[in-house]
Tab-separated table of C-alpha atoms and ligand atoms in Angstrom:
chain	number	residue	atom	x	y	z
A	1	MET	CA	-124.922	53.184	159.140
A	2	ILE	CA	-128.507	52.096	157.836
A	3	PRO	CA	-131.166	49.428	159.180
A	4	ARG	CA	-130.549	45.650	157.865
A	5	GLU	CA	-133.810	46.175	156.293
A	6	ASP	CA	-133.045	49.283	154.457
A	7	ASN	CA	-129.553	47.073	153.299
A	8	GLU	CA	-132.341	44.703	151.563
A	9	ILE	CA	-133.969	47.658	149.984
A	10	LEU	CA	-131.133	49.138	148.562
A	11	THR	CA	-129.026	46.262	147.292
A	12	ARG	CA	-131.605	43.384	146.170
A	13	VAL	CA	-131.654	43.015	142.109
A	14	GLY	CA	-134.352	40.562	141.505
A	15	PRO	CA	-137.578	40.999	139.892
A	16	GLY	CA	-139.919	42.589	142.087
A	17	THR	CA	-137.155	43.855	144.336
A	18	PRO	CA	-137.183	47.872	144.829
A	19	ALA	CA	-133.655	48.503	143.749
A	20	GLY	CA	-134.514	45.525	141.063
A	21	GLU	CA	-137.375	47.705	139.494
A	22	VAL	CA	-135.268	50.739	139.011
A	23	LEU	CA	-131.744	48.832	138.266
A	24	ARG	CA	-134.550	47.458	134.971
A	25	ARG	CA	-135.675	50.729	133.784
A	26	TYR	CA	-132.711	51.954	132.833
A	27	TRP	CA	-130.832	49.727	129.749
A	28	GLN	CA	-128.297	47.720	131.003
A	29	PRO	CA	-124.730	45.981	129.783
A	30	ILE	CA	-124.361	43.103	128.903
A	31	ALA	CA	-121.484	42.022	126.090
A	32	ALA	CA	-119.466	43.693	123.673
A	33	SER	CA	-121.042	43.010	120.154
A	34	ALA	CA	-117.395	41.704	119.459
A	35	GLU	CA	-118.584	38.320	121.411
A	36	LEU	CA	-121.504	37.675	118.934
A	37	THR	CA	-119.874	35.986	116.488
A	38	GLU	CA	-120.524	34.034	113.649
A	39	GLU	CA	-118.627	31.051	115.807
A	40	THR	CA	-120.249	32.073	119.076
A	41	PRO	CA	-123.230	33.588	118.351
A	42	ILE	CA	-124.928	32.553	121.253
A	43	VAL	CA	-123.965	34.026	124.265
A	44	LYS	CA	-124.901	33.273	127.858
A	45	VAL	CA	-125.774	36.393	130.681
A	46	ARG	CA	-127.240	36.778	133.939
A	47	LEU	CA	-128.296	40.149	134.682
A	48	LEU	CA	-130.074	41.212	137.488
A	49	GLY	CA	-130.687	37.781	138.749
A	50	GLU	CA	-132.710	36.498	135.841
A	51	ASP	CA	-130.401	33.328	133.227
A	52	LEU	CA	-130.666	34.377	129.464
A	53	VAL	CA	-128.714	33.713	126.200
A	54	ALA	CA	-128.060	36.701	124.491
A	55	TYR	CA	-127.963	35.547	120.226
A	56	ARG	CA	-127.265	37.446	116.900
A	57	ASP	CA	-129.012	35.822	114.794
A	58	LEU	CA	-128.469	35.180	110.611
A	59	SER	CA	-130.319	38.538	109.498
A	60	GLY	CA	-127.838	40.679	111.925
A	61	THR	CA	-130.850	41.075	114.255
A	62	TYR	CA	-129.403	40.571	118.211
A	63	GLY	CA	-131.712	39.402	121.074
A	64	MET	CA	-132.108	37.908	124.540
A	65	VAL	CA	-134.276	35.081	125.439
A	66	ALA	CA	-134.945	33.489	129.524
A	67	GLU	CA	-132.563	30.683	128.936
A	68	GLN	CA	-135.152	27.739	130.157
A	69	CYS	CA	-136.716	26.572	126.897
A	70	SER	CA	-140.775	27.328	127.110
A	71	HIS	CA	-141.778	23.765	126.369
A	72	ARG	CA	-139.237	21.348	128.549
A	73	ARG	CA	-136.488	23.726	130.179
A	74	ALA	CA	-133.257	22.351	128.235
A	75	SER	CA	-130.755	25.480	127.829
A	76	LEU	CA	-130.578	27.791	125.071
A	77	ALA	CA	-127.392	27.896	125.327
A	78	TYR	CA	-127.094	25.176	123.383
A	79	GLY	CA	-129.591	26.339	120.317
A	80	ARG	CA	-128.505	26.972	116.713
A	81	VAL	CA	-129.953	30.741	115.177
A	82	GLU	CA	-131.441	30.735	111.833
A	83	GLU	CA	-133.011	33.732	110.022
A	84	ASP	CA	-135.434	34.880	112.137
A	85	GLY	CA	-134.484	33.563	115.570
A	86	ILE	CA	-133.739	31.603	117.741
A	87	ARG	CA	-133.297	27.754	117.765
A	88	CYS	CA	-133.719	24.990	121.066
A	89	ALA	CA	-131.510	22.023	120.488
A	90	TYR	CA	-134.092	19.544	121.967
A	91	HIS	CA	-137.220	19.308	120.222
A	92	GLY	CA	-136.611	22.538	117.598
A	93	TRP	CA	-139.048	25.687	118.986
A	94	LYS	CA	-138.412	28.255	117.666
A	95	TYR	CA	-138.291	31.637	118.767
A	96	ASP	CA	-138.083	35.563	117.579
A	97	CYS	CA	-136.708	38.461	119.553
A	98	THR	CA	-139.586	39.545	120.537
A	99	GLY	CA	-139.862	36.161	122.508
A	100	ALA	CA	-142.547	34.661	120.224
A	101	CYS	CA	-142.229	30.943	119.080
A	102	ILE	CA	-142.706	30.940	115.693
A	103	GLU	CA	-142.086	27.524	114.844
A	104	THR	CA	-143.187	23.600	117.058
A	105	PRO	CA	-141.593	21.323	113.830
A	106	ALA	CA	-143.232	18.083	116.486
A	107	GLU	CA	-146.761	19.665	116.785
A	108	PRO	CA	-149.175	17.931	114.505
A	109	LYS	CA	-149.533	20.206	111.036
A	110	GLY	CA	-152.169	23.055	111.826
A	111	SER	CA	-151.404	23.532	115.412
A	112	THR	CA	-151.675	26.950	116.865
A	113	LEU	CA	-149.824	25.409	120.561
A	114	LYS	CA	-147.141	28.108	119.787
A	115	ASP	CA	-149.371	31.127	119.067
A	116	SER	CA	-150.229	30.268	123.081
A	117	ILE	CA	-146.208	30.491	124.246
A	118	ARG	CA	-145.115	33.962	125.162
A	119	HIS	CA	-141.566	33.445	125.815
A	120	THR	CA	-139.610	35.581	127.603
A	121	ALA	CA	-137.695	38.486	125.811
A	122	TYR	CA	-135.491	41.703	126.448
A	123	PRO	CA	-135.112	43.743	123.984
A	124	VAL	CA	-130.830	44.674	122.444
A	125	GLU	CA	-129.311	47.940	121.421
A	126	LYS	CA	-125.946	47.719	120.220
A	127	LEU	CA	-123.761	51.200	120.405
A	128	GLY	CA	-120.594	52.040	119.756
A	129	GLY	CA	-119.113	47.914	120.632
A	130	MET	CA	-121.434	47.380	123.310
A	131	LEU	CA	-124.941	45.128	123.706
A	132	PHE	CA	-127.317	47.094	125.995
A	133	ALA	CA	-130.322	45.339	127.084
A	134	TYR	CA	-133.528	46.569	128.740
A	135	MET	CA	-135.227	44.816	131.180
A	136	GLY	CA	-138.206	46.786	132.779
A	137	PRO	CA	-141.812	47.504	131.759
A	138	GLU	CA	-142.345	48.445	127.628
A	139	PRO	CA	-142.417	51.046	125.891
A	140	ALA	CA	-138.568	50.496	126.420
A	141	PRO	CA	-137.154	54.646	126.777
A	142	ALA	CA	-133.946	55.514	124.700
A	143	LEU	CA	-130.397	53.749	125.161
A	144	PRO	CA	-128.667	56.639	126.474
A	145	ARG	CA	-125.795	57.450	123.216
A	146	TRP	CA	-123.060	58.645	125.859
A	147	ASP	CA	-120.104	60.572	123.794
A	148	VAL	CA	-117.477	57.063	124.730
A	149	LEU	CA	-120.185	55.483	123.452
A	150	ALA	CA	-121.626	57.302	119.820
A	151	TRP	CA	-118.227	59.904	119.866
A	152	GLU	CA	-117.022	58.304	115.976
A	153	HIS	CA	-113.614	59.211	115.149
A	154	GLY	CA	-110.571	57.506	116.808
A	155	ARG	CA	-109.481	54.259	118.951
A	156	ARG	CA	-112.404	52.288	120.738
A	157	TRP	CA	-112.136	49.139	122.422
A	158	ILE	CA	-114.027	47.179	125.650
A	159	ILE	CA	-112.156	45.492	129.188
A	160	LYS	CA	-114.158	42.996	130.342
A	161	TYR	CA	-112.866	41.638	134.110
A	162	GLN	CA	-113.794	38.405	135.838
A	163	PRO	CA	-116.652	38.810	137.642
A	164	LEU	CA	-116.804	40.371	141.598
A	165	ARG	CA	-117.628	38.770	143.505
A	166	CYS	CA	-119.565	41.801	145.900
A	167	ASN	CA	-122.760	42.907	145.480
A	168	TRP	CA	-123.302	46.741	142.762
A	169	LEU	CA	-123.770	48.238	145.409
A	170	GLN	CA	-120.521	48.574	146.648
A	171	CYS	CA	-118.717	49.790	143.514
A	172	MET	CA	-121.163	52.278	142.623
A	173	GLU	CA	-120.239	53.767	146.560
A	174	ASN	CA	-116.958	54.054	145.330
A	175	SER	CA	-117.506	55.473	143.140
A	176	VAL	CA	-118.920	59.061	144.917
A	177	ASP	CA	-115.846	58.318	147.693
A	178	PRO	CA	-112.656	60.282	146.369
A	179	SER	CA	-110.908	59.902	149.908
A	180	HIS	CA	-109.515	55.957	148.658
A	181	LEU	CA	-107.300	57.320	145.989
A	182	TYR	CA	-104.875	58.412	148.275
A	183	TRP	CA	-105.220	55.415	150.938
A	184	LEU	CA	-105.869	52.689	148.463
A	185	HIS	CA	-103.968	53.667	145.067
A	186	GLY	CA	-101.135	56.009	146.322
A	187	ALA	CA	-98.454	53.895	145.682
A	188	THR	CA	-98.972	52.710	142.600
A	189	ALA	CA	-100.578	55.613	140.873
A	190	HIS	CA	-97.061	57.776	142.563
A	191	LEU	CA	-99.590	59.629	144.715
A	192	ALA	CA	-98.482	59.102	147.666
A	193	PRO	CA	-96.585	62.796	148.401
A	194	MET	CA	-99.835	64.197	148.313
A	195	MET	CA	-100.738	62.750	151.342
A	196	ASP	CA	-98.950	64.949	153.437
A	197	THR	CA	-100.975	67.821	151.958
A	198	TYR	CA	-104.111	66.836	152.473
A	199	GLU	CA	-105.871	69.165	152.803
A	200	GLU	CA	-108.320	68.725	148.904
A	201	THR	CA	-112.038	69.791	149.134
A	202	HIS	CA	-114.900	67.185	147.753
A	203	ASP	CA	-118.222	68.411	146.581
A	204	PHE	CA	-121.199	66.317	145.245
A	205	LEU	CA	-123.781	67.862	142.949
A	206	LYS	CA	-126.281	66.186	141.272
A	207	PHE	CA	-126.993	66.751	137.927
A	208	GLU	CA	-129.698	65.730	135.103
A	209	HIS	CA	-127.821	61.814	135.230
A	210	GLY	CA	-125.937	61.027	138.515
A	211	ILE	CA	-123.972	63.091	140.904
A	212	MET	CA	-120.992	64.994	139.347
A	213	LYS	CA	-117.996	64.230	141.896
A	214	ARG	CA	-115.711	66.659	141.496
A	215	ARG	CA	-112.128	66.790	143.586
A	216	THR	CA	-110.287	70.875	144.346
A	217	THR	CA	-106.956	69.910	145.215
A	218	PRO	CA	-104.990	73.611	146.460
A	219	PRO	CA	-102.221	75.190	144.474
A	220	GLN	CA	-99.011	72.205	144.728
A	221	LYS	CA	-96.224	75.193	144.178
A	222	PRO	CA	-97.163	79.534	145.501
A	223	GLY	CA	-98.660	81.216	142.417
A	224	ALA	CA	-99.930	78.154	140.997
A	225	SER	CA	-103.804	77.285	139.937
A	226	PRO	CA	-106.021	74.391	142.267
A	227	LEU	CA	-105.892	71.256	140.241
A	228	MET	CA	-110.183	69.813	139.267
A	229	ASP	CA	-110.950	66.538	138.899
A	230	GLN	CA	-114.305	66.011	138.358
A	231	HIS	CA	-116.235	62.254	137.012
A	232	PRO	CA	-119.925	61.902	136.978
A	233	LEU	CA	-121.854	58.484	138.389
A	234	LEU	CA	-124.627	57.747	135.640
A	235	PHE	CA	-126.723	57.169	138.291
A	236	PRO	CA	-127.300	53.774	138.648
A	237	ASN	CA	-124.497	51.889	137.853
A	238	THR	CA	-121.987	53.704	135.783
A	239	LEU	CA	-119.254	55.744	135.885
A	240	ARG	CA	-118.050	58.504	133.569
A	241	HIS	CA	-114.049	58.463	133.473
A	242	VAL	CA	-111.201	60.364	132.173
A	243	SER	CA	-107.276	60.600	132.215
A	244	HIS	CA	-105.373	62.711	130.878
A	245	ASP	CA	-101.581	62.081	129.106
A	246	LYS	CA	-99.684	66.181	130.113
A	247	GLU	CA	-96.805	64.692	128.038
A	248	THR	CA	-98.774	63.431	124.921
A	249	GLY	CA	-101.482	65.658	125.643
A	250	ARG	CA	-103.724	62.533	125.024
A	251	HIS	CA	-107.236	61.565	126.485
A	252	ARG	CA	-108.472	58.433	126.772
A	253	HIS	CA	-112.307	58.373	127.896
A	254	ASN	CA	-113.529	55.484	129.933
A	255	LEU	CA	-117.221	54.657	130.818
A	256	GLN	CA	-117.167	52.243	133.730
A	257	PHE	CA	-120.133	49.465	133.669
A	258	ARG	CA	-120.935	47.632	137.018
A	259	MET	CA	-123.375	45.256	135.784
A	260	PRO	CA	-125.564	43.837	138.420
A	261	ILE	CA	-125.601	39.511	137.638
A	262	ASP	CA	-127.163	38.724	140.574
A	263	ASP	CA	-127.101	40.030	144.558
A	264	THR	CA	-123.670	39.020	145.050
A	265	ASN	CA	-121.878	39.133	141.590
A	266	THR	CA	-121.283	42.059	139.028
A	267	GLN	CA	-119.521	41.821	136.147
A	268	VAL	CA	-117.610	45.472	135.489
A	269	ILE	CA	-116.911	46.453	132.076
A	270	ILE	CA	-115.032	49.199	130.362
A	271	ALA	CA	-116.002	50.892	126.684
A	272	ASN	CA	-112.987	53.015	126.725
A	273	PHE	CA	-111.865	56.068	124.032
A	274	GLU	CA	-109.015	57.384	122.740
A	275	PRO	CA	-110.196	60.667	120.009
A	276	ASN	CA	-108.008	61.003	116.766
A	277	GLU	CA	-109.584	63.461	115.650
A	278	ASN	CA	-105.999	64.690	112.692
A	279	GLU	CA	-106.406	61.245	111.115
A	280	HIS	CA	-110.278	60.802	110.905
A	281	ALA	CA	-110.095	57.601	111.433
A	282	PRO	CA	-113.450	56.160	112.368
A	283	ALA	CA	-113.852	53.656	115.162
A	284	ASP	CA	-114.695	50.484	114.599
A	285	ALA	CA	-118.227	49.003	115.383
A	286	ASP	CA	-117.055	45.995	116.744
A	287	ALA	CA	-114.671	46.739	119.536
A	288	PRO	CA	-111.969	44.747	120.220
A	289	VAL	CA	-112.755	43.558	123.770
A	290	GLU	CA	-109.723	41.738	126.085
A	291	HIS	CA	-110.686	40.085	129.261
A	292	VAL	CA	-108.317	40.679	132.701
A	293	GLU	CA	-108.251	38.370	135.361
A	294	PHE	CA	-107.234	40.446	138.194
A	295	ARG	CA	-107.101	37.093	140.667
A	296	THR	CA	-103.481	35.600	141.696
A	297	GLY	CA	-102.258	32.968	143.969
A	298	GLU	CA	-102.672	29.595	144.078
A	299	ASN	CA	-106.384	29.048	144.705
A	300	LYS	CA	-106.625	32.484	143.066
A	301	GLU	CA	-108.298	34.323	146.100
A	302	GLY	CA	-105.583	36.874	145.973
A	303	TYR	CA	-105.418	40.061	144.649
A	304	ARG	CA	-103.022	42.207	142.527
A	305	MET	CA	-102.136	45.220	144.821
A	306	ASP	CA	-100.036	46.772	141.744
A	307	MET	CA	-102.739	46.496	139.717
A	308	VAL	CA	-104.945	49.606	140.497
A	309	ALA	CA	-108.254	48.281	139.191
A	310	SER	CA	-107.603	45.162	141.790
A	311	GLN	CA	-107.025	47.389	144.284
A	312	ASP	CA	-110.460	48.493	144.449
A	313	PHE	CA	-111.655	44.570	143.514
A	314	MET	CA	-109.968	44.119	146.647
A	315	ALA	CA	-112.350	46.957	148.532
A	316	TRP	CA	-115.612	46.312	146.877
A	317	GLU	CA	-115.137	42.363	147.989
A	318	THR	CA	-113.689	42.081	150.998
A	319	GLN	CA	-116.390	44.454	152.428
A	320	GLY	CA	-118.122	40.757	152.448
A	321	PRO	CA	-121.112	39.751	149.094
A	322	VAL	CA	-123.350	41.290	150.210
A	323	MET	CA	-121.694	44.228	152.571
A	324	ASP	CA	-123.676	45.122	156.182
A	325	ARG	CA	-124.472	48.669	156.303
A	326	SER	CA	-126.032	48.596	159.702
A	327	GLN	CA	-122.360	47.724	160.840
A	328	GLU	CA	-120.202	50.383	159.329
A	329	HIS	CA	-119.573	53.485	160.776
A	330	LEU	CA	-119.267	56.533	158.832
A	331	GLY	CA	-117.055	59.994	158.981
A	332	LEU	CA	-117.891	63.338	157.188
A	333	ALA	CA	-115.762	62.052	153.846
A	334	ASP	CA	-118.240	59.535	153.176
A	335	LYS	CA	-120.500	62.072	152.540
A	336	GLY	CA	-121.064	61.256	148.466
A	337	LEU	CA	-121.910	57.516	150.310
A	338	VAL	CA	-124.788	58.784	151.559
A	339	MET	CA	-126.040	60.832	148.155
A	340	LEU	CA	-125.813	58.291	146.351
A	341	ARG	CA	-127.751	55.943	148.910
A	342	ARG	CA	-130.756	58.548	149.642
A	343	LEU	CA	-130.666	58.908	145.765
A	344	LEU	CA	-131.126	55.359	145.408
A	345	ARG	CA	-133.931	55.625	147.422
A	346	GLU	CA	-135.637	58.583	145.871
A	347	GLN	CA	-135.339	57.084	142.694
A	348	ILE	CA	-137.107	53.180	144.864
A	349	ASP	CA	-140.240	55.550	145.681
A	350	ILE	CA	-140.850	56.857	142.039
A	351	VAL	CA	-140.114	54.257	140.181
A	352	ALA	CA	-142.792	52.847	143.363
A	353	GLU	CA	-144.891	55.298	142.302
A	354	GLY	CA	-145.390	54.596	138.548
A	355	GLY	CA	-142.814	57.822	137.424
A	356	THR	CA	-140.571	57.891	135.699
A	357	PRO	CA	-136.464	58.216	137.265
A	358	MET	CA	-134.098	60.192	136.766
A	359	GLY	CA	-131.793	60.439	133.023
A	360	VAL	CA	-134.519	58.177	131.230
A	361	VAL	CA	-136.323	59.723	128.692
A	362	ALA	CA	-138.651	58.123	125.822
A	363	ALA	CA	-136.971	56.778	122.676
A	364	ASP	CA	-138.696	59.385	120.254
A	365	GLN	CA	-136.355	61.931	122.822
A	366	GLN	CA	-133.037	60.993	122.777
A	367	PRO	CA	-130.362	63.512	121.932
A	368	PRO	CA	-127.429	62.382	119.396
A	369	ILE	CA	-125.312	62.731	121.807
A	370	ILE	CA	-125.037	63.455	125.759
A	371	GLU	CA	-121.615	64.887	125.736
A	372	LEU	CA	-120.521	64.875	129.777
A	373	ASP	CA	-118.139	67.678	131.594
A	374	VAL	CA	-115.221	65.080	132.420
A	375	ILE	CA	-111.872	66.800	134.157
A	376	ASN	CA	-108.899	65.723	135.487
A	377	GLU	CA	-106.637	67.918	135.599
A	378	ARG	CA	-103.604	65.876	137.821
A	379	MET	CA	-104.106	61.658	136.667
A	380	GLY	CA	-101.393	61.138	134.044
A	381	LEU	CA	-102.520	57.938	131.728
A	382	MET	CA	-102.625	54.888	133.147
A	383	SER	CA	-100.459	52.650	131.535
A	384	PRO	CA	-101.932	49.119	130.812
A	385	GLU	CA	-101.418	47.363	134.553
A	386	ARG	CA	-103.406	50.806	136.263
A	387	ARG	CA	-106.308	51.011	133.246
A	388	GLY	CA	-109.674	50.287	135.228
A	389	ALA	CA	-109.067	53.206	138.792
A	390	ALA	CA	-112.307	54.486	139.570
B	401	FES	S1	-137.255	21.888	125.236
B	401	FES	FE1	-136.796	23.672	123.922
B	401	FES	S2	-137.790	22.330	122.218
B	401	FES	FE2	-138.242	20.800	123.876
B	402	FE2	FE1	-110.392	53.373	143.302
């Protein structure tokens, strides 16, 4: 249980809010690169409470700028892309990816009006079929080259769920809440029998990129070894997961991004990778993207409770648009999320004092790949209905 004021501090994402300022120190996912095509070179993005458009100009450069035109605030989502930027459909003002206004065609020749305009713009980078934007102070740090995005030989694809109607921190607390596995997913994931021998231990280890969540289950038969799962929460808003098919030996690795749209909406985007070292086929630069609906019922207010991802979404959304943590009652099994809140609070203080929060490195100090020690000794490969389990 935490006081209401602390709950506000931990959850709000807008400009100038404590957690919003922390989230702005990290590159945030905005779309799959395959979503920006010649036919649809501009997409609306709402991120951290700001209305923006992401685009790809005719030279192949990506940009993300404020949706409302600096002239008279028409939406740039209806603009058009050109060789060097995006042009507003109303009176033709044109902006480049740095936010410079490069043309104001209705002004007299020689006008310097455009030189006084600074349109809000954020840098965009592409990696592993995903587009990321950085909304914090300059200079932008390195975009982390997570293994799932940087590995080359295998199949990569992106899953985008319908936006969730809840605050981002509810999704992240679930990632350090291993005890929900049997109760929420037990029947679907064929784990229900293990409830009878519920003796596993949960450890949470702080490491340079966040919290390593480790689950150790005692041997199920005499002489067998204990089974271990280990999945890192990458601070602040990503989970790294893997599932393993014991029959084929295949691993499916994923990064589960929980992109805060605003205080009460979150976009889950999952980047998946199946290594295929024998065939040495490089993954597509623009990984295919699949849109998955999980709402059901006449008014689309229900959840598919036979689908692991939808079970999680039910829990996160029904906690409320912004869960009121002053009304909860925590137990010892909740120690992981207590650690996450403490970690977030520490990073809030670091950023408020002008420091650099955990895991953020300068652009010229980026390692070529960040390989994470992820283990899943127990669960089988997710069927299409079960993917996205957290
Ligand atoms: S409103 Fe965009 S150019 Fe006038
Ligand atoms: Fe879950």
